[in-house]
Amino acid sequence: MKTLVIFYSRTGTTKKIAENISKKLKCDIEEIFDCENRVGVKGYIKSGKQATLKKLTKLKDTNKDPSIYDLVIIGTPIWAWNMCCPIRTYITKNKEHLRKVAFFCTMGGSGANRTFKCMEKLCNKKSVACLKLKTKDVINNNYSEKVKEFTEKLKII
Ligand SMILES: Cc1cc2nc3c(=O)[nH]c(=O)nc-3n(C[C@H](O)[C@H](O)[C@H](O)COP(=O)(O)O)c2cc1C
């Protein structure tokens, strides 16, 4: 099965998990970048507001074509109990080209279940598996078991 991991990460937490998943599944990976400056406190506040308002953003060009993959695994940090704006934009632009989807997120503490439901609705598809991790567990390298469980599920779909 051809699999792509696609993710956005503002401060590297979601990126660490995306890289781990792609390594475990030996699959392609692509990081999404947008054109907004999201650095620092100003960037944090702006991003939170935009996520609450379900705003789209302007993405930099991506290289991988999701339509050639059987499974696209989408990773987002939780922003204000929502998916982040770059991932909302990516799904909105590409939903017609997604065959199967799985989701993962990193977060301070809450908002994952609500976000996964919103992502399913936006994709118009049920996810085959979901993984939620807390930022502190990612920083402390306390995520291997959960990532393993997630990737094992994906190997047998
Ligand atoms: C704008 C903004 C809003 C956030 N809102 C939430 C939230 O609602 N719930 C939560 O648990 N964490 C929230 N967080 C924390 C991030 O989800 C968390 O730190 C995440 O691991 C960051 O991932 P990254 O390093 O890949 O950007 C928020 C972070 C930002 C920047």
JSON list of C-alpha atoms and ligand atoms in Angstrom, two decimals:
[
{"chain": "A", "resi": 1, "resn": "MET", "atom": "CA", "xyz": [0.00, 0.00, 0.00]},
{"chain": "A", "resi": 2, "resn": "LYS", "atom": "CA", "xyz": [1.32, 3.44, -0.95]},
{"chain": "A", "resi": 3, "resn": "THR", "atom": "CA", "xyz": [1.19, 5.79, 2.03]},
{"chain": "A", "resi": 4, "resn": "LEU", "atom": "CA", "xyz": [1.93, 9.48, 2.52]},
{"chain": "A", "resi": 5, "resn": "VAL", "atom": "CA", "xyz": [2.36, 11.33, 5.83]},
{"chain": "A", "resi": 6, "resn": "ILE", "atom": "CA", "xyz": [1.41, 14.98, 5.48]},
{"chain": "A", "resi": 7, "resn": "PHE", "atom": "CA", "xyz": [1.72, 17.38, 8.39]},
{"chain": "A", "resi": 8, "resn": "TYR", "atom": "CA", "xyz": [2.05, 20.93, 9.62]},
{"chain": "A", "resi": 9, "resn": "SER", "atom": "CA", "xyz": [4.13, 21.85, 12.65]},
{"chain": "A", "resi": 10, "resn": "ARG", "atom": "CA", "xyz": [4.65, 25.33, 14.06]},
{"chain": "A", "resi": 11, "resn": "THR", "atom": "CA", "xyz": [7.18, 24.40, 16.73]},
{"chain": "A", "resi": 12, "resn": "GLY", "atom": "CA", "xyz": [8.40, 20.91, 15.83]},
{"chain": "A", "resi": 13, "resn": "THR", "atom": "CA", "xyz": [6.27, 18.64, 18.03]},
{"chain": "A", "resi": 14, "resn": "THR", "atom": "CA", "xyz": [3.97, 17.28, 15.34]},
{"chain": "A", "resi": 15, "resn": "LYS", "atom": "CA", "xyz": [6.99, 17.05, 13.01]},
{"chain": "A", "resi": 16, "resn": "LYS", "atom": "CA", "xyz": [8.77, 14.70, 15.43]},
{"chain": "A", "resi": 17, "resn": "ILE", "atom": "CA", "xyz": [5.80, 12.32, 15.38]},
{"chain": "A", "resi": 18, "resn": "ALA", "atom": "CA", "xyz": [5.32, 12.62, 11.60]},
{"chain": "A", "resi": 19, "resn": "GLU", "atom": "CA", "xyz": [8.94, 11.61, 11.05]},
{"chain": "A", "resi": 20, "resn": "ASN", "atom": "CA", "xyz": [8.59, 8.69, 13.45]},
{"chain": "A", "resi": 21, "resn": "ILE", "atom": "CA", "xyz": [5.45, 7.41, 11.72]},
{"chain": "A", "resi": 22, "resn": "SER", "atom": "CA", "xyz": [7.01, 7.71, 8.28]},
{"chain": "A", "resi": 23, "resn": "LYS", "atom": "CA", "xyz": [10.13, 5.89, 9.49]},
{"chain": "A", "resi": 24, "resn": "LYS", "atom": "CA", "xyz": [8.07, 3.07, 10.99]},
{"chain": "A", "resi": 25, "resn": "LEU", "atom": "CA", "xyz": [5.92, 2.69, 7.86]},
{"chain": "A", "resi": 26, "resn": "LYS", "atom": "CA", "xyz": [8.83, 3.39, 5.48]},
{"chain": "A", "resi": 27, "resn": "CYS", "atom": "CA", "xyz": [6.57, 5.76, 3.59]},
{"chain": "A", "resi": 28, "resn": "ASP", "atom": "CA", "xyz": [6.72, 9.19, 1.97]},
{"chain": "A", "resi": 29, "resn": "ILE", "atom": "CA", "xyz": [6.40, 12.33, 4.04]},
{"chain": "A", "resi": 30, "resn": "GLU", "atom": "CA", "xyz": [5.72, 15.96, 3.27]},
{"chain": "A", "resi": 31, "resn": "GLU", "atom": "CA", "xyz": [5.70, 19.00, 5.55]},
{"chain": "A", "resi": 32, "resn": "ILE", "atom": "CA", "xyz": [3.23, 21.76, 4.75]},
{"chain": "A", "resi": 33, "resn": "PHE", "atom": "CA", "xyz": [4.28, 25.39, 5.04]},
{"chain": "A", "resi": 34, "resn": "ASP", "atom": "CA", "xyz": [2.09, 28.44, 4.85]},
{"chain": "A", "resi": 35, "resn": "CYS", "atom": "CA", "xyz": [2.85, 32.06, 4.03]},
{"chain": "A", "resi": 36, "resn": "GLU", "atom": "CA", "xyz": [1.75, 33.54, 7.37]},
{"chain": "A", "resi": 37, "resn": "ASN", "atom": "CA", "xyz": [4.24, 34.57, 10.03]},
{"chain": "A", "resi": 38, "resn": "ARG", "atom": "CA", "xyz": [3.19, 32.52, 13.08]},
{"chain": "A", "resi": 39, "resn": "VAL", "atom": "CA", "xyz": [6.26, 33.16, 15.23]},
{"chain": "A", "resi": 40, "resn": "GLY", "atom": "CA", "xyz": [6.07, 34.25, 18.87]},
{"chain": "A", "resi": 41, "resn": "VAL", "atom": "CA", "xyz": [3.17, 35.46, 20.98]},
{"chain": "A", "resi": 42, "resn": "LYS", "atom": "CA", "xyz": [1.66, 37.49, 18.12]},
{"chain": "A", "resi": 43, "resn": "GLY", "atom": "CA", "xyz": [1.76, 34.43, 15.88]},
{"chain": "A", "resi": 44, "resn": "TYR", "atom": "CA", "xyz": [0.20, 32.29, 18.62]},
{"chain": "A", "resi": 45, "resn": "ILE", "atom": "CA", "xyz": [-2.71, 34.68, 19.19]},
{"chain": "A", "resi": 46, "resn": "LYS", "atom": "CA", "xyz": [-3.30, 35.19, 15.47]},
{"chain": "A", "resi": 47, "resn": "SER", "atom": "CA", "xyz": [-3.24, 31.43, 14.85]},
{"chain": "A", "resi": 48, "resn": "GLY", "atom": "CA", "xyz": [-5.68, 30.74, 17.68]},
{"chain": "A", "resi": 49, "resn": "LYS", "atom": "CA", "xyz": [-8.13, 33.33, 16.37]},
{"chain": "A", "resi": 50, "resn": "GLN", "atom": "CA", "xyz": [-7.86, 32.05, 12.81]},
{"chain": "A", "resi": 51, "resn": "ALA", "atom": "CA", "xyz": [-8.37, 28.44, 13.88]},
{"chain": "A", "resi": 52, "resn": "THR", "atom": "CA", "xyz": [-11.47, 29.40, 15.89]},
{"chain": "A", "resi": 53, "resn": "LEU", "atom": "CA", "xyz": [-12.88, 31.21, 12.86]},
{"chain": "A", "resi": 54, "resn": "LYS", "atom": "CA", "xyz": [-12.01, 28.19, 10.64]},
{"chain": "A", "resi": 55, "resn": "LYS", "atom": "CA", "xyz": [-9.93, 30.47, 8.39]},
{"chain": "A", "resi": 56, "resn": "LEU", "atom": "CA", "xyz": [-8.00, 29.15, 5.42]},
{"chain": "A", "resi": 57, "resn": "THR", "atom": "CA", "xyz": [-4.45, 30.29, 4.67]},
{"chain": "A", "resi": 58, "resn": "LYS", "atom": "CA", "xyz": [-2.15, 30.48, 1.67]},
{"chain": "A", "resi": 59, "resn": "LEU", "atom": "CA", "xyz": [0.01, 27.36, 1.44]},
{"chain": "A", "resi": 60, "resn": "LYS", "atom": "CA", "xyz": [3.42, 27.13, -0.17]},
{"chain": "A", "resi": 61, "resn": "ASP", "atom": "CA", "xyz": [3.48, 24.65, -3.06]},
{"chain": "A", "resi": 62, "resn": "THR", "atom": "CA", "xyz": [3.65, 20.98, -2.11]},
{"chain": "A", "resi": 63, "resn": "ASN", "atom": "CA", "xyz": [5.57, 18.34, -4.07]},
{"chain": "A", "resi": 64, "resn": "LYS", "atom": "CA", "xyz": [3.65, 15.13, -3.44]},
{"chain": "A", "resi": 65, "resn": "ASP", "atom": "CA", "xyz": [0.41, 14.37, -5.24]},
{"chain": "A", "resi": 66, "resn": "PRO", "atom": "CA", "xyz": [-2.02, 12.81, -2.69]},
{"chain": "A", "resi": 67, "resn": "SER", "atom": "CA", "xyz": [-4.11, 11.20, -5.42]},
{"chain": "A", "resi": 68, "resn": "ILE", "atom": "CA", "xyz": [-1.44, 8.55, -6.10]},
{"chain": "A", "resi": 69, "resn": "TYR", "atom": "CA", "xyz": [-1.54, 7.29, -2.48]},
{"chain": "A", "resi": 70, "resn": "ASP", "atom": "CA", "xyz": [-3.86, 4.61, -1.07]},
{"chain": "A", "resi": 71, "resn": "LEU", "atom": "CA", "xyz": [-3.60, 6.15, 2.40]},
{"chain": "A", "resi": 72, "resn": "VAL", "atom": "CA", "xyz": [-2.84, 9.73, 3.45]},
{"chain": "A", "resi": 73, "resn": "ILE", "atom": "CA", "xyz": [-1.98, 10.20, 7.15]},
{"chain": "A", "resi": 74, "resn": "ILE", "atom": "CA", "xyz": [-2.66, 13.79, 8.19]},
{"chain": "A", "resi": 75, "resn": "GLY", "atom": "CA", "xyz": [-1.00, 15.36, 11.24]},
{"chain": "A", "resi": 76, "resn": "THR", "atom": "CA", "xyz": [-1.95, 18.60, 12.94]},
{"chain": "A", "resi": 77, "resn": "PRO", "atom": "CA", "xyz": [-1.22, 20.45, 16.16]},
{"chain": "A", "resi": 78, "resn": "ILE", "atom": "CA", "xyz": [-4.45, 21.35, 18.01]},
{"chain": "A", "resi": 79, "resn": "TRP", "atom": "CA", "xyz": [-5.18, 25.06, 17.80]},
{"chain": "A", "resi": 80, "resn": "ALA", "atom": "CA", "xyz": [-8.07, 26.35, 19.93]},
{"chain": "A", "resi": 81, "resn": "TRP", "atom": "CA", "xyz": [-9.72, 22.88, 19.97]},
{"chain": "A", "resi": 82, "resn": "ASN", "atom": "CA", "xyz": [-9.48, 22.78, 16.17]},
{"chain": "A", "resi": 83, "resn": "MET", "atom": "CA", "xyz": [-7.20, 21.57, 13.40]},
{"chain": "A", "resi": 84, "resn": "CYS", "atom": "CA", "xyz": [-4.60, 24.20, 12.49]},
{"chain": "A", "resi": 85, "resn": "CYS", "atom": "CA", "xyz": [-5.34, 26.52, 9.54]},
{"chain": "A", "resi": 86, "resn": "PRO", "atom": "CA", "xyz": [-2.71, 25.04, 7.17]},
{"chain": "A", "resi": 87, "resn": "ILE", "atom": "CA", "xyz": [-4.19, 21.54, 7.60]},
{"chain": "A", "resi": 88, "resn": "ARG", "atom": "CA", "xyz": [-7.73, 22.87, 7.14]},
{"chain": "A", "resi": 89, "resn": "THR", "atom": "CA", "xyz": [-6.53, 24.48, 3.91]},
{"chain": "A", "resi": 90, "resn": "TYR", "atom": "CA", "xyz": [-4.74, 21.35, 2.72]},
{"chain": "A", "resi": 91, "resn": "ILE", "atom": "CA", "xyz": [-7.78, 19.13, 3.30]},
{"chain": "A", "resi": 92, "resn": "THR", "atom": "CA", "xyz": [-10.11, 21.67, 1.67]},
{"chain": "A", "resi": 93, "resn": "LYS", "atom": "CA", "xyz": [-7.89, 21.78, -1.42]},
{"chain": "A", "resi": 94, "resn": "ASN", "atom": "CA", "xyz": [-7.23, 18.05, -1.68]},
{"chain": "A", "resi": 95, "resn": "LYS", "atom": "CA", "xyz": [-10.25, 16.22, -0.25]},
{"chain": "A", "resi": 96, "resn": "GLU", "atom": "CA", "xyz": [-11.34, 14.94, -3.65]},
{"chain": "A", "resi": 97, "resn": "HIS", "atom": "CA", "xyz": [-7.95, 13.22, -4.00]},
{"chain": "A", "resi": 98, "resn": "LEU", "atom": "CA", "xyz": [-7.84, 11.45, -0.65]},
{"chain": "A", "resi": 99, "resn": "ARG", "atom": "CA", "xyz": [-8.68, 7.74, -0.80]},
{"chain": "A", "resi": 100, "resn": "LYS", "atom": "CA", "xyz": [-8.21, 6.51, 2.78]},
{"chain": "A", "resi": 101, "resn": "VAL", "atom": "CA", "xyz": [-7.26, 8.83, 5.63]},
{"chain": "A", "resi": 102, "resn": "ALA", "atom": "CA", "xyz": [-5.81, 8.48, 9.13]},
{"chain": "A", "resi": 103, "resn": "PHE", "atom": "CA", "xyz": [-5.19, 11.34, 11.55]},
{"chain": "A", "resi": 104, "resn": "PHE", "atom": "CA", "xyz": [-2.78, 12.23, 14.30]},
{"chain": "A", "resi": 105, "resn": "CYS", "atom": "CA", "xyz": [-2.40, 15.29, 16.47]},
{"chain": "A", "resi": 106, "resn": "THR", "atom": "CA", "xyz": [-0.27, 16.76, 19.20]},
{"chain": "A", "resi": 107, "resn": "MET", "atom": "CA", "xyz": [-1.74, 19.03, 21.85]},
{"chain": "A", "resi": 108, "resn": "GLY", "atom": "CA", "xyz": [-1.22, 20.61, 25.24]},
{"chain": "A", "resi": 109, "resn": "GLY", "atom": "CA", "xyz": [-4.11, 18.64, 26.70]},
{"chain": "A", "resi": 110, "resn": "SER", "atom": "CA", "xyz": [-7.49, 18.75, 24.98]},
{"chain": "A", "resi": 111, "resn": "GLY", "atom": "CA", "xyz": [-9.37, 19.12, 21.71]},
{"chain": "A", "resi": 112, "resn": "ALA", "atom": "CA", "xyz": [-8.30, 15.98, 19.83]},
{"chain": "A", "resi": 113, "resn": "ASN", "atom": "CA", "xyz": [-11.62, 14.13, 19.60]},
{"chain": "A", "resi": 114, "resn": "ARG", "atom": "CA", "xyz": [-13.53, 17.18, 18.48]},
{"chain": "A", "resi": 115, "resn": "THR", "atom": "CA", "xyz": [-10.82, 17.96, 15.93]},
{"chain": "A", "resi": 116, "resn": "PHE", "atom": "CA", "xyz": [-10.79, 14.43, 14.49]},
{"chain": "A", "resi": 117, "resn": "LYS", "atom": "CA", "xyz": [-14.57, 14.63, 14.01]},
{"chain": "A", "resi": 118, "resn": "CYS", "atom": "CA", "xyz": [-14.18, 17.95, 12.18]},
{"chain": "A", "resi": 119, "resn": "MET", "atom": "CA", "xyz": [-11.41, 16.50, 10.01]},
{"chain": "A", "resi": 120, "resn": "GLU", "atom": "CA", "xyz": [-13.60, 13.52, 9.08]},
{"chain": "A", "resi": 121, "resn": "LYS", "atom": "CA", "xyz": [-16.43, 15.88, 8.19]},
{"chain": "A", "resi": 122, "resn": "LEU", "atom": "CA", "xyz": [-14.15, 18.06, 6.08]},
{"chain": "A", "resi": 123, "resn": "CYS", "atom": "CA", "xyz": [-12.66, 15.04, 4.28]},
{"chain": "A", "resi": 124, "resn": "ASN", "atom": "CA", "xyz": [-16.11, 13.54, 3.94]},
{"chain": "A", "resi": 125, "resn": "LYS", "atom": "CA", "xyz": [-14.56, 10.26, 5.07]},
{"chain": "A", "resi": 126, "resn": "LYS", "atom": "CA", "xyz": [-14.13, 8.18, 8.22]},
{"chain": "A", "resi": 127, "resn": "SER", "atom": "CA", "xyz": [-10.53, 7.87, 9.37]},
{"chain": "A", "resi": 128, "resn": "VAL", "atom": "CA", "xyz": [-9.11, 4.35, 9.51]},
{"chain": "A", "resi": 129, "resn": "ALA", "atom": "CA", "xyz": [-7.17, 5.19, 12.71]},
{"chain": "A", "resi": 130, "resn": "CYS", "atom": "CA", "xyz": [-6.43, 8.17, 14.97]},
{"chain": "A", "resi": 131, "resn": "LEU", "atom": "CA", "xyz": [-3.55, 8.99, 17.28]},
{"chain": "A", "resi": 132, "resn": "LYS", "atom": "CA", "xyz": [-3.48, 11.78, 19.87]},
{"chain": "A", "resi": 133, "resn": "LEU", "atom": "CA", "xyz": [-0.42, 12.72, 21.85]},
{"chain": "A", "resi": 134, "resn": "LYS", "atom": "CA", "xyz": [0.36, 15.34, 24.46]},
{"chain": "A", "resi": 135, "resn": "THR", "atom": "CA", "xyz": [3.18, 17.77, 23.77]},
{"chain": "A", "resi": 136, "resn": "LYS", "atom": "CA", "xyz": [4.92, 16.91, 27.05]},
{"chain": "A", "resi": 137, "resn": "ASP", "atom": "CA", "xyz": [4.95, 13.20, 26.16]},
{"chain": "A", "resi": 138, "resn": "VAL", "atom": "CA", "xyz": [6.48, 13.99, 22.77]},
{"chain": "A", "resi": 139, "resn": "ILE", "atom": "CA", "xyz": [9.15, 16.17, 24.38]},
{"chain": "A", "resi": 140, "resn": "ASN", "atom": "CA", "xyz": [9.90, 13.44, 26.94]},
{"chain": "A", "resi": 141, "resn": "ASN", "atom": "CA", "xyz": [10.07, 10.77, 24.21]},
{"chain": "A", "resi": 142, "resn": "ASN", "atom": "CA", "xyz": [7.16, 8.97, 25.81]},
{"chain": "A", "resi": 143, "resn": "TYR", "atom": "CA", "xyz": [5.23, 8.12, 22.64]},
{"chain": "A", "resi": 144, "resn": "SER", "atom": "CA", "xyz": [6.70, 4.94, 21.11]},
{"chain": "A", "resi": 145, "resn": "GLU", "atom": "CA", "xyz": [3.99, 2.55, 22.29]},
{"chain": "A", "resi": 146, "resn": "LYS", "atom": "CA", "xyz": [1.14, 4.71, 21.02]},
{"chain": "A", "resi": 147, "resn": "VAL", "atom": "CA", "xyz": [2.82, 5.33, 17.68]},
{"chain": "A", "resi": 148, "resn": "LYS", "atom": "CA", "xyz": [3.52, 1.62, 17.33]},
{"chain": "A", "resi": 149, "resn": "GLU", "atom": "CA", "xyz": [-0.11, 0.76, 18.04]},
{"chain": "A", "resi": 150, "resn": "PHE", "atom": "CA", "xyz": [-1.21, 3.35, 15.44]},
{"chain": "A", "resi": 151, "resn": "THR", "atom": "CA", "xyz": [1.18, 2.18, 12.72]},
{"chain": "A", "resi": 152, "resn": "GLU", "atom": "CA", "xyz": [0.36, -1.50, 13.36]},
{"chain": "A", "resi": 153, "resn": "LYS", "atom": "CA", "xyz": [-3.32, -0.72, 12.70]},
{"chain": "A", "resi": 154, "resn": "LEU", "atom": "CA", "xyz": [-2.38, 1.02, 9.47]},
{"chain": "A", "resi": 155, "resn": "LYS", "atom": "CA", "xyz": [-0.30, -1.90, 8.23]},
{"chain": "A", "resi": 156, "resn": "ILE", "atom": "CA", "xyz": [-3.34, -4.20, 8.16]},
{"chain": "A", "resi": 157, "resn": "ILE", "atom": "CA", "xyz": [-6.00, -1.99, 6.58]},
{"chain": "B", "resi": 1, "resn": "LIG", "atom": "C1", "xyz": [-2.63, 28.93, 18.49]},
{"chain": "B", "resi": 1, "resn": "LIG", "atom": "C2", "xyz": [-2.52, 27.73, 19.35]},
{"chain": "B", "resi": 1, "resn": "LIG", "atom": "C3", "xyz": [-3.63, 27.21, 19.98]},
{"chain": "B", "resi": 1, "resn": "LIG", "atom": "C4", "xyz": [-3.55, 26.05, 20.77]},
{"chain": "B", "resi": 1, "resn": "LIG", "atom": "N1", "xyz": [-4.70, 25.51, 21.28]},
{"chain": "B", "resi": 1, "resn": "LIG", "atom": "C5", "xyz": [-4.64, 24.33, 21.95]},
{"chain": "B", "resi": 1, "resn": "LIG", "atom": "C6", "xyz": [-5.83, 23.69, 22.42]},
{"chain": "B", "resi": 1, "resn": "LIG", "atom": "O1", "xyz": [-6.95, 24.12, 22.18]},
{"chain": "B", "resi": 1, "resn": "LIG", "atom": "N2", "xyz": [-5.70, 22.52, 23.11]},
{"chain": "B", "resi": 1, "resn": "LIG", "atom": "C7", "xyz": [-4.48, 21.97, 23.38]},
{"chain": "B", "resi": 1, "resn": "LIG", "atom": "O2", "xyz": [-4.44, 20.92, 24.00]},
{"chain": "B", "resi": 1, "resn": "LIG", "atom": "N3", "xyz": [-3.33, 22.55, 22.92]},
{"chain": "B", "resi": 1, "resn": "LIG", "atom": "C8", "xyz": [-3.38, 23.70, 22.22]},
{"chain": "B", "resi": 1, "resn": "LIG", "atom": "N4", "xyz": [-2.22, 24.28, 21.73]},
{"chain": "B", "resi": 1, "resn": "LIG", "atom": "C9", "xyz": [-0.93, 23.61, 21.99]},
{"chain": "B", "resi": 1, "resn": "LIG", "atom": "C10", "xyz": [-0.46, 22.83, 20.76]},
{"chain": "B", "resi": 1, "resn": "LIG", "atom": "O3", "xyz": [-1.48, 22.02, 20.21]},
{"chain": "B", "resi": 1, "resn": "LIG", "atom": "C11", "xyz": [0.71, 21.93, 21.11]},
{"chain": "B", "resi": 1, "resn": "LIG", "atom": "O4", "xyz": [1.72, 22.65, 21.75]},
{"chain": "B", "resi": 1, "resn": "LIG", "atom": "C12", "xyz": [1.27, 21.20, 19.90]},
{"chain": "B", "resi": 1, "resn": "LIG", "atom": "O5", "xyz": [2.00, 20.06, 20.31]},
{"chain": "B", "resi": 1, "resn": "LIG", "atom": "C13", "xyz": [2.17, 22.08, 19.05]},
{"chain": "B", "resi": 1, "resn": "LIG", "atom": "O6", "xyz": [2.59, 21.35, 17.94]},
{"chain": "B", "resi": 1, "resn": "LIG", "atom": "P1", "xyz": [3.75, 21.86, 16.96]},
{"chain": "B", "resi": 1, "resn": "LIG", "atom": "O7", "xyz": [5.00, 21.99, 17.78]},
{"chain": "B", "resi": 1, "resn": "LIG", "atom": "O8", "xyz": [3.86, 20.78, 15.94]},
{"chain": "B", "resi": 1, "resn": "LIG", "atom": "O9", "xyz": [3.34, 23.16, 16.38]},
{"chain": "B", "resi": 1, "resn": "LIG", "atom": "C14", "xyz": [-2.28, 25.43, 20.95]},
{"chain": "B", "resi": 1, "resn": "LIG", "atom": "C15", "xyz": [-1.15, 25.97, 20.35]},
{"chain": "B", "resi": 1, "resn": "LIG", "atom": "C16", "xyz": [-1.26, 27.09, 19.52]},
{"chain": "B", "resi": 1, "resn": "LIG", "atom": "C17", "xyz": [-0.05, 27.62, 18.82]}
]
